[in-house]
PDB file of C-alpha atoms in Angstrom:
ATOM      1  CA  GLY A 962      -4.320  18.876  -8.857  1.00  0.00           C
ATOM      2  CA  ALA A 963      -1.636  19.396  -6.402  1.00  0.00           C
ATOM      3  CA  TYR A 964       1.355  17.228  -4.638  1.00  0.00           C
ATOM      4  CA  ALA A 965       4.183  18.221  -1.749  1.00  0.00           C
ATOM      5  CA  VAL A 966       6.672  16.782  -0.047  1.00  0.00           C
ATOM      6  CA  TYR A 967       6.333  16.107   3.577  1.00  0.00           C
ATOM      7  CA  ASP A 968       7.747  19.214   5.522  1.00  0.00           C
ATOM      8  CA  ASP A 969       9.180  20.689   2.205  1.00  0.00           C
ATOM      9  CA  ASP A 970      11.973  18.717   2.718  1.00  0.00           C
ATOM     10  CA  PRO A 971      13.735  17.137  -0.312  1.00  0.00           C
ATOM     11  CA  ALA A 972      15.491  14.405   1.765  1.00  0.00           C
ATOM     12  CA  ASN A 973      11.607  12.974   2.381  1.00  0.00           C
ATOM     13  CA  ALA A 974      11.008  13.187  -1.090  1.00  0.00           C
ATOM     14  CA  ASP A 975      14.045  10.891  -1.883  1.00  0.00           C
ATOM     15  CA  ILE A 976      12.699   8.391   0.690  1.00  0.00           C
ATOM     16  CA  TYR A 977       9.046   8.820   0.717  1.00  0.00           C
ATOM     17  CA  GLY A 978       8.292  10.521  -2.531  1.00  0.00           C
ATOM     18  CA  ASN A 979       5.467  13.247  -2.869  1.00  0.00           C
ATOM     19  CA  LEU A 980       2.020  13.404  -1.276  1.00  0.00           C
ATOM     20  CA  TYR A 981      -0.877  14.341  -3.728  1.00  0.00           C
ATOM     21  CA  ASN A 982      -4.430  15.341  -3.282  1.00  0.00           C
ATOM     22  CA  TRP A 983      -7.077  12.947  -5.273  1.00  0.00           C
ATOM     23  CA  TYR A 984      -7.551  16.063  -7.541  1.00  0.00           C
ATOM     24  CA  VAL A 985      -4.291  14.414  -9.204  1.00  0.00           C
ATOM     25  CA  VAL A 986      -5.698  10.913  -9.385  1.00  0.00           C
ATOM     26  CA  ASP A 987      -8.590  12.200 -11.734  1.00  0.00           C
ATOM     27  CA  ASP A 988      -5.988  14.773 -13.669  1.00  0.00           C
ATOM     28  CA  GLU A 989      -6.128  13.929 -17.417  1.00  0.00           C
ATOM     29  CA  ARG A 990      -2.541  14.311 -17.647  1.00  0.00           C
ATOM     30  CA  ASP A 991      -2.293  11.045 -15.749  1.00  0.00           C
ATOM     31  CA  VAL A 992      -0.059  10.709 -12.915  1.00  0.00           C
ATOM     32  CA  CYS A 993       0.957   7.063 -13.719  1.00  0.00           C
ATOM     33  CA  PRO A 994       3.298   6.079 -16.377  1.00  0.00           C
ATOM     34  CA  GLU A 995       1.822   5.094 -19.792  1.00  0.00           C
ATOM     35  CA  ASN A 996       0.322   1.501 -19.617  1.00  0.00           C
ATOM     36  CA  TYR A 997      -0.205   2.083 -15.407  1.00  0.00           C
ATOM     37  CA  HIS A 998      -3.224   3.554 -13.482  1.00  0.00           C
ATOM     38  CA  VAL A 999      -4.354   4.128  -9.910  1.00  0.00           C
ATOM     39  CA  PRO A1000      -5.896   1.240  -8.444  1.00  0.00           C
ATOM     40  CA  SER A1001      -9.684   1.062  -7.698  1.00  0.00           C
ATOM     41  CA  ASP A1002     -11.371  -0.006  -4.409  1.00  0.00           C
ATOM     42  CA  ASP A1003     -11.715  -3.390  -5.912  1.00  0.00           C
ATOM     43  CA  GLU A1004      -8.237  -3.680  -7.217  1.00  0.00           C
ATOM     44  CA  PHE A1005      -6.690  -2.972  -3.669  1.00  0.00           C
ATOM     45  CA  LYS A1006      -9.619  -5.446  -2.095  1.00  0.00           C
ATOM     46  CA  GLN A1007      -8.192  -8.455  -4.518  1.00  0.00           C
ATOM     47  CA  LEU A1008      -4.517  -7.921  -3.572  1.00  0.00           C
ATOM     48  CA  GLU A1009      -5.652  -8.074   0.295  1.00  0.00           C
ATOM     49  CA  MET A1010      -7.592 -11.217  -0.252  1.00  0.00           C
ATOM     50  CA  GLU A1011      -4.478 -12.727  -2.115  1.00  0.00           C
ATOM     51  CA  LEU A1012      -2.499 -11.897   0.921  1.00  0.00           C
ATOM     52  CA  GLY A1013      -5.334 -13.306   2.937  1.00  0.00           C
ATOM     53  CA  MET A1014      -8.281 -11.624   3.616  1.00  0.00           C
ATOM     54  CA  THR A1015     -11.691 -12.968   2.925  1.00  0.00           C
ATOM     55  CA  GLN A1016     -14.427 -10.906   0.950  1.00  0.00           C
ATOM     56  CA  GLU A1017     -16.234 -10.222   3.861  1.00  0.00           C
ATOM     57  CA  GLU A1018     -13.187  -8.878   5.502  1.00  0.00           C
ATOM     58  CA  ALA A1019     -11.954  -6.756   2.481  1.00  0.00           C
ATOM     59  CA  ASP A1020     -15.323  -5.320   2.082  1.00  0.00           C
ATOM     60  CA  ALA A1021     -15.581  -4.028   5.674  1.00  0.00           C
ATOM     61  CA  TYR A1022     -14.459  -0.337   6.551  1.00  0.00           C
ATOM     62  CA  GLY A1023     -11.624   0.407   9.138  1.00  0.00           C
ATOM     63  CA  TYR A1024      -8.717  -2.135   9.743  1.00  0.00           C
ATOM     64  CA  ARG A1025      -9.658  -5.319   8.383  1.00  0.00           C
ATOM     65  CA  GLY A1026      -7.898  -8.766   8.288  1.00  0.00           C
ATOM     66  CA  THR A1027      -5.315 -10.090  10.378  1.00  0.00           C
ATOM     67  CA  ASN A1028      -1.511  -8.982   9.382  1.00  0.00           C
ATOM     68  CA  GLU A1029      -2.019  -8.051   5.584  1.00  0.00           C
ATOM     69  CA  GLY A1030      -1.203  -4.246   6.772  1.00  0.00           C
ATOM     70  CA  SER A1031       2.330  -5.896   8.141  1.00  0.00           C
ATOM     71  CA  LYS A1032       2.817  -7.833   4.826  1.00  0.00           C
ATOM     72  CA  LEU A1033       2.504  -4.617   2.531  1.00  0.00           C
ATOM     73  CA  ALA A1034       4.584  -2.457   4.956  1.00  0.00           C
ATOM     74  CA  GLY A1035       8.412  -2.439   4.301  1.00  0.00           C
ATOM     75  CA  SER A1036      11.881  -0.978   5.206  1.00  0.00           C
ATOM     76  CA  SER A1037      10.971  -1.416   9.144  1.00  0.00           C
ATOM     77  CA  GLU A1038      13.933   1.220   9.819  1.00  0.00           C
ATOM     78  CA  LEU A1039      11.436   3.817   8.968  1.00  0.00           C
ATOM     79  CA  TRP A1040       8.692   2.996  10.869  1.00  0.00           C
ATOM     80  CA  ASN A1041       7.998   3.861  14.313  1.00  0.00           C
ATOM     81  CA  SER A1042       7.834   0.854  16.862  1.00  0.00           C
ATOM     82  CA  GLY A1043       4.718  -1.115  17.396  1.00  0.00           C
ATOM     83  CA  VAL A1044       2.701  -4.215  16.484  1.00  0.00           C
ATOM     84  CA  LEU A1045       3.112  -3.931  12.200  1.00  0.00           C
ATOM     85  CA  ILE A1046       6.883  -4.346  12.135  1.00  0.00           C
ATOM     86  CA  GLU A1047       6.782  -6.865  14.915  1.00  0.00           C
ATOM     87  CA  ASP A1048       4.817  -9.465  12.876  1.00  0.00           C
ATOM     88  CA  TYR A1049       6.537 -12.262  11.511  1.00  0.00           C
ATOM     89  CA  GLU A1050       5.509 -11.738   8.215  1.00  0.00           C
ATOM     90  CA  PHE A1051       6.449  -8.234   7.816  1.00  0.00           C
ATOM     91  CA  SER A1052       7.285  -6.577   4.557  1.00  0.00           C
ATOM     92  CA  ILE A1053       7.009 -10.506   2.704  1.00  0.00           C
ATOM     93  CA  SER A1054       4.547  -9.296  -0.339  1.00  0.00           C
ATOM     94  CA  GLY A1055       7.340  -7.023  -1.750  1.00  0.00           C
ATOM     95  CA  PHE A1056       4.801  -4.102  -1.781  1.00  0.00           C
ATOM     96  CA  ASN A1057       7.299  -1.816   0.606  1.00  0.00           C
ATOM     97  CA  ALA A1058       4.891   0.505   1.796  1.00  0.00           C
ATOM     98  CA  LEU A1059       6.455   3.191   3.476  1.00  0.00           C
ATOM     99  CA  PRO A1060       5.207   5.559   6.064  1.00  0.00           C
ATOM    100  CA  SER A1061       5.298   8.880   4.269  1.00  0.00           C
ATOM    101  CA  GLY A1062       2.569  10.725   6.482  1.00  0.00           C
ATOM    102  CA  PHE A1063       0.033  12.454   4.973  1.00  0.00           C
ATOM    103  CA  ILE A1064      -1.228  16.104   4.708  1.00  0.00           C
ATOM    104  CA  ASN A1065      -4.118  17.652   6.284  1.00  0.00           C
ATOM    105  CA  GLY A1066      -6.205  18.953   3.079  1.00  0.00           C
ATOM    106  CA  THR A1067      -8.177  21.652   5.290  1.00  0.00           C
ATOM    107  CA  ASN A1068      -5.269  23.106   7.716  1.00  0.00           C
ATOM    108  CA  GLY A1069      -2.116  22.299   4.840  1.00  0.00           C
ATOM    109  CA  ASN A1070      -0.153  20.399   8.111  1.00  0.00           C
ATOM    110  CA  PHE A1071       1.654  17.337   8.070  1.00  0.00           C
ATOM    111  CA  TYR A1072       1.378  14.542  10.064  1.00  0.00           C
ATOM    112  CA  GLU A1073       2.402  11.176  11.306  1.00  0.00           C
ATOM    113  CA  ILE A1074       5.666  10.467   9.030  1.00  0.00           C
ATOM    114  CA  GLY A1075       7.287   7.550  10.153  1.00  0.00           C
ATOM    115  CA  HIS A1076       3.970   6.183  11.775  1.00  0.00           C
ATOM    116  CA  ARG A1077       1.229   5.864   8.761  1.00  0.00           C
ATOM    117  CA  ASN A1078       0.761   6.243   5.128  1.00  0.00           C
ATOM    118  CA  GLY A1079      -1.827   6.449   2.992  1.00  0.00           C
ATOM    119  CA  PHE A1080      -2.654   5.463  -0.477  1.00  0.00           C
ATOM    120  CA  TRP A1081      -5.148   6.682  -2.960  1.00  0.00           C
ATOM    121  CA  CYS A1082      -8.071   4.718  -4.801  1.00  0.00           C
ATOM    122  CA  SER A1083      -9.217   5.931  -8.218  1.00  0.00           C
ATOM    123  CA  ASP A1084     -12.985   5.926  -7.064  1.00  0.00           C
ATOM    124  CA  GLY A1085     -15.403   6.821  -4.348  1.00  0.00           C
ATOM    125  CA  SER A1086     -18.189   9.735  -4.275  1.00  0.00           C
ATOM    126  CA  ASP A1087     -18.705  13.220  -4.369  1.00  0.00           C
ATOM    127  CA  ASN A1088     -16.048  14.364  -1.895  1.00  0.00           C
ATOM    128  CA  GLU A1089     -14.829  11.527  -0.409  1.00  0.00           C
ATOM    129  CA  PHE A1090     -12.358   8.663  -2.189  1.00  0.00           C
ATOM    130  CA  TRP A1091     -11.264   5.462  -0.830  1.00  0.00           C
ATOM    131  CA  PHE A1092      -7.935   4.939  -0.079  1.00  0.00           C
ATOM    132  CA  ARG A1093      -5.589   2.261   1.884  1.00  0.00           C
ATOM    133  CA  LYS A1094      -3.566   2.912   5.049  1.00  0.00           C
ATOM    134  CA  ASN A1095      -0.830   1.356   7.309  1.00  0.00           C
ATOM    135  CA  SER A1096       0.085   2.404  11.143  1.00  0.00           C
ATOM    136  CA  SER A1097       2.761   1.660  12.875  1.00  0.00           C
ATOM    137  CA  SER A1098      -0.120   0.480  15.499  1.00  0.00           C
ATOM    138  CA  TYR A1099      -1.717  -2.256  13.598  1.00  0.00           C
ATOM    139  CA  SER A1100      -1.168  -5.012  11.609  1.00  0.00           C
ATOM    140  CA  GLU A1101      -4.501  -4.912   9.554  1.00  0.00           C
ATOM    141  CA  PHE A1102      -4.545  -2.485   6.704  1.00  0.00           C
ATOM    142  CA  ASP A1103      -7.167   0.147   7.004  1.00  0.00           C
ATOM    143  CA  ARG A1104      -9.998   0.813   3.961  1.00  0.00           C
ATOM    144  CA  SER A1105     -11.564   4.552   4.463  1.00  0.00           C
ATOM    145  CA  LEU A1106     -13.035   7.304   2.978  1.00  0.00           C
ATOM    146  CA  GLU A1107     -11.057  10.345   2.853  1.00  0.00           C
ATOM    147  CA  ASN A1108     -11.709  14.292   1.958  1.00  0.00           C
ATOM    148  CA  LYS A1109     -10.072  14.650  -1.650  1.00  0.00           C
ATOM    149  CA  SER A1110      -7.817  17.963  -0.481  1.00  0.00           C
ATOM    150  CA  PHE A1111      -5.835  15.510   1.869  1.00  0.00           C
ATOM    151  CA  GLY A1112      -2.565  14.781   0.320  1.00  0.00           C
ATOM    152  CA  LEU A1113      -1.654  11.128   0.599  1.00  0.00           C
ATOM    153  CA  SER A1114       0.713   8.956  -1.268  1.00  0.00           C
ATOM    154  CA  ILE A1115      -0.181   7.200  -5.180  1.00  0.00           C
ATOM    155  CA  ARG A1116       0.872   3.611  -5.879  1.00  0.00           C
ATOM    156  CA  CYS A1117       0.345   2.779  -9.590  1.00  0.00           C
ATOM    157  CA  LEU A1118      -0.985  -0.387 -11.066  1.00  0.00           C
ATOM    158  CA  SER A1119       0.143  -2.113 -14.257  1.00  0.00           C
ATOM    159  CA  ASP A1120      -2.232  -2.586 -16.830  1.00  0.00           C
ATOM    160  CA  GLU A1121      -0.985  -6.151 -17.452  1.00  0.00           C
ATOM    161  CA  ILE A1122      -1.988  -9.075 -15.780  1.00  0.00           C
ATOM    162  CA  GLN A1123       1.081 -10.887 -14.540  1.00  0.00           C
ATOM    163  CA  ALA A1124       1.179 -14.554 -13.605  1.00  0.00           C
ATOM    164  CA  ILE A1125       3.618 -15.860 -11.575  1.00  0.00           C
ATOM    165  CA  THR A1126       4.677 -19.688 -10.883  1.00  0.00           C
ATOM    166  CA  PHE A1127       6.530 -21.235  -8.134  1.00  0.00           C
ATOM    167  CA  LEU A1128       7.920 -24.400  -8.025  1.00  0.00           C
ATOM    168  CA  VAL A1129       9.765 -25.826  -4.906  1.00  0.00           C
ATOM    169  CA  PRO A1130      12.267 -28.084  -5.142  1.00  0.00           C
ATOM    170  CA  GLU A1131      11.687 -31.343  -3.538  1.00  0.00           C
ATOM    171  CA  ASN A1132      14.346 -30.850  -0.687  1.00  0.00           C
ATOM    172  CA  PHE A1133      12.176 -28.125   1.120  1.00  0.00           C
ATOM    173  CA  THR A1134       9.607 -28.602   2.719  1.00  0.00           C
ATOM    174  CA  THR A1135       7.550 -25.201   2.344  1.00  0.00           C
ATOM    175  CA  ILE A1136       7.684 -22.364  -0.017  1.00  0.00           C
ATOM    176  CA  GLN A1137       9.093 -20.007   2.233  1.00  0.00           C
ATOM    177  CA  GLY A1138      12.040 -22.218   2.801  1.00  0.00           C
ATOM    178  CA  ALA A1139      13.059 -22.236  -0.424  1.00  0.00           C
ATOM    179  CA  ILE A1140      12.530 -18.509  -1.068  1.00  0.00           C
ATOM    180  CA  ASP A1141      14.775 -17.819   2.287  1.00  0.00           C
ATOM    181  CA  TYR A1142      17.722 -20.253   0.812  1.00  0.00           C
ATOM    182  CA  SER A1143      17.261 -18.421  -2.851  1.00  0.00           C
ATOM    183  CA  MET A1144      19.554 -15.775  -4.284  1.00  0.00           C
ATOM    184  CA  ASP A1145      18.299 -12.271  -5.599  1.00  0.00           C
ATOM    185  CA  GLY A1146      17.835 -13.185  -9.129  1.00  0.00           C
ATOM    186  CA  ASP A1147      16.538 -17.024  -8.503  1.00  0.00           C
ATOM    187  CA  THR A1148      13.886 -18.603 -10.219  1.00  0.00           C
ATOM    188  CA  VAL A1149      11.865 -20.512  -7.134  1.00  0.00           C
ATOM    189  CA  LEU A1150       9.049 -22.679  -8.901  1.00  0.00           C
ATOM    190  CA  VAL A1151       5.855 -23.982  -6.553  1.00  0.00           C
ATOM    191  CA  SER A1152       4.493 -26.782  -7.953  1.00  0.00           C
ATOM    192  CA  ALA A1153       0.620 -28.067  -6.415  1.00  0.00           C
ATOM    193  CA  GLY A1154       0.957 -30.254  -3.133  1.00  0.00           C
ATOM    194  CA  THR A1155       3.919 -28.680  -2.098  1.00  0.00           C
TER     195      THR A1155
END
């Protein structure tokens, strides 16, 4: 496998990280730390459905859903202006997808930093593998296949299943209201019917 930094500029590595071809995903040395893995297409679908997509939308190809792409993106100051960052639920998931751009594996050129990103999935077919993409032009989240030679980001997923419980104090009418009021490190608990 191979990786690169956008425009070979170390400042881009500090902000966006590396861009990897799919061979890194399949490398026996494991790109992810111990107890983490590159998520499968189905694991990305599970995340997307937690954020509001239906199963039918998650199974579709291309830009799907409503605003799940906006929910997964973060750091609005790094994105080109567009519907992605204008969505009222921009960045609420904490995923913080950044507009890292990509490397065309055919010609080795860098493209679209500030405009889009791509995240490899661990599965696909012979020469093409699933990936996910944000674009500043869409609030939806893209599901497509890409050639293994392209350079995209990798987001590692914990092998452990984590359950989170939210309880909202009675003086708040919505979960979001309690979250907005809370401070970093506060625990916000949610119970049924709130």
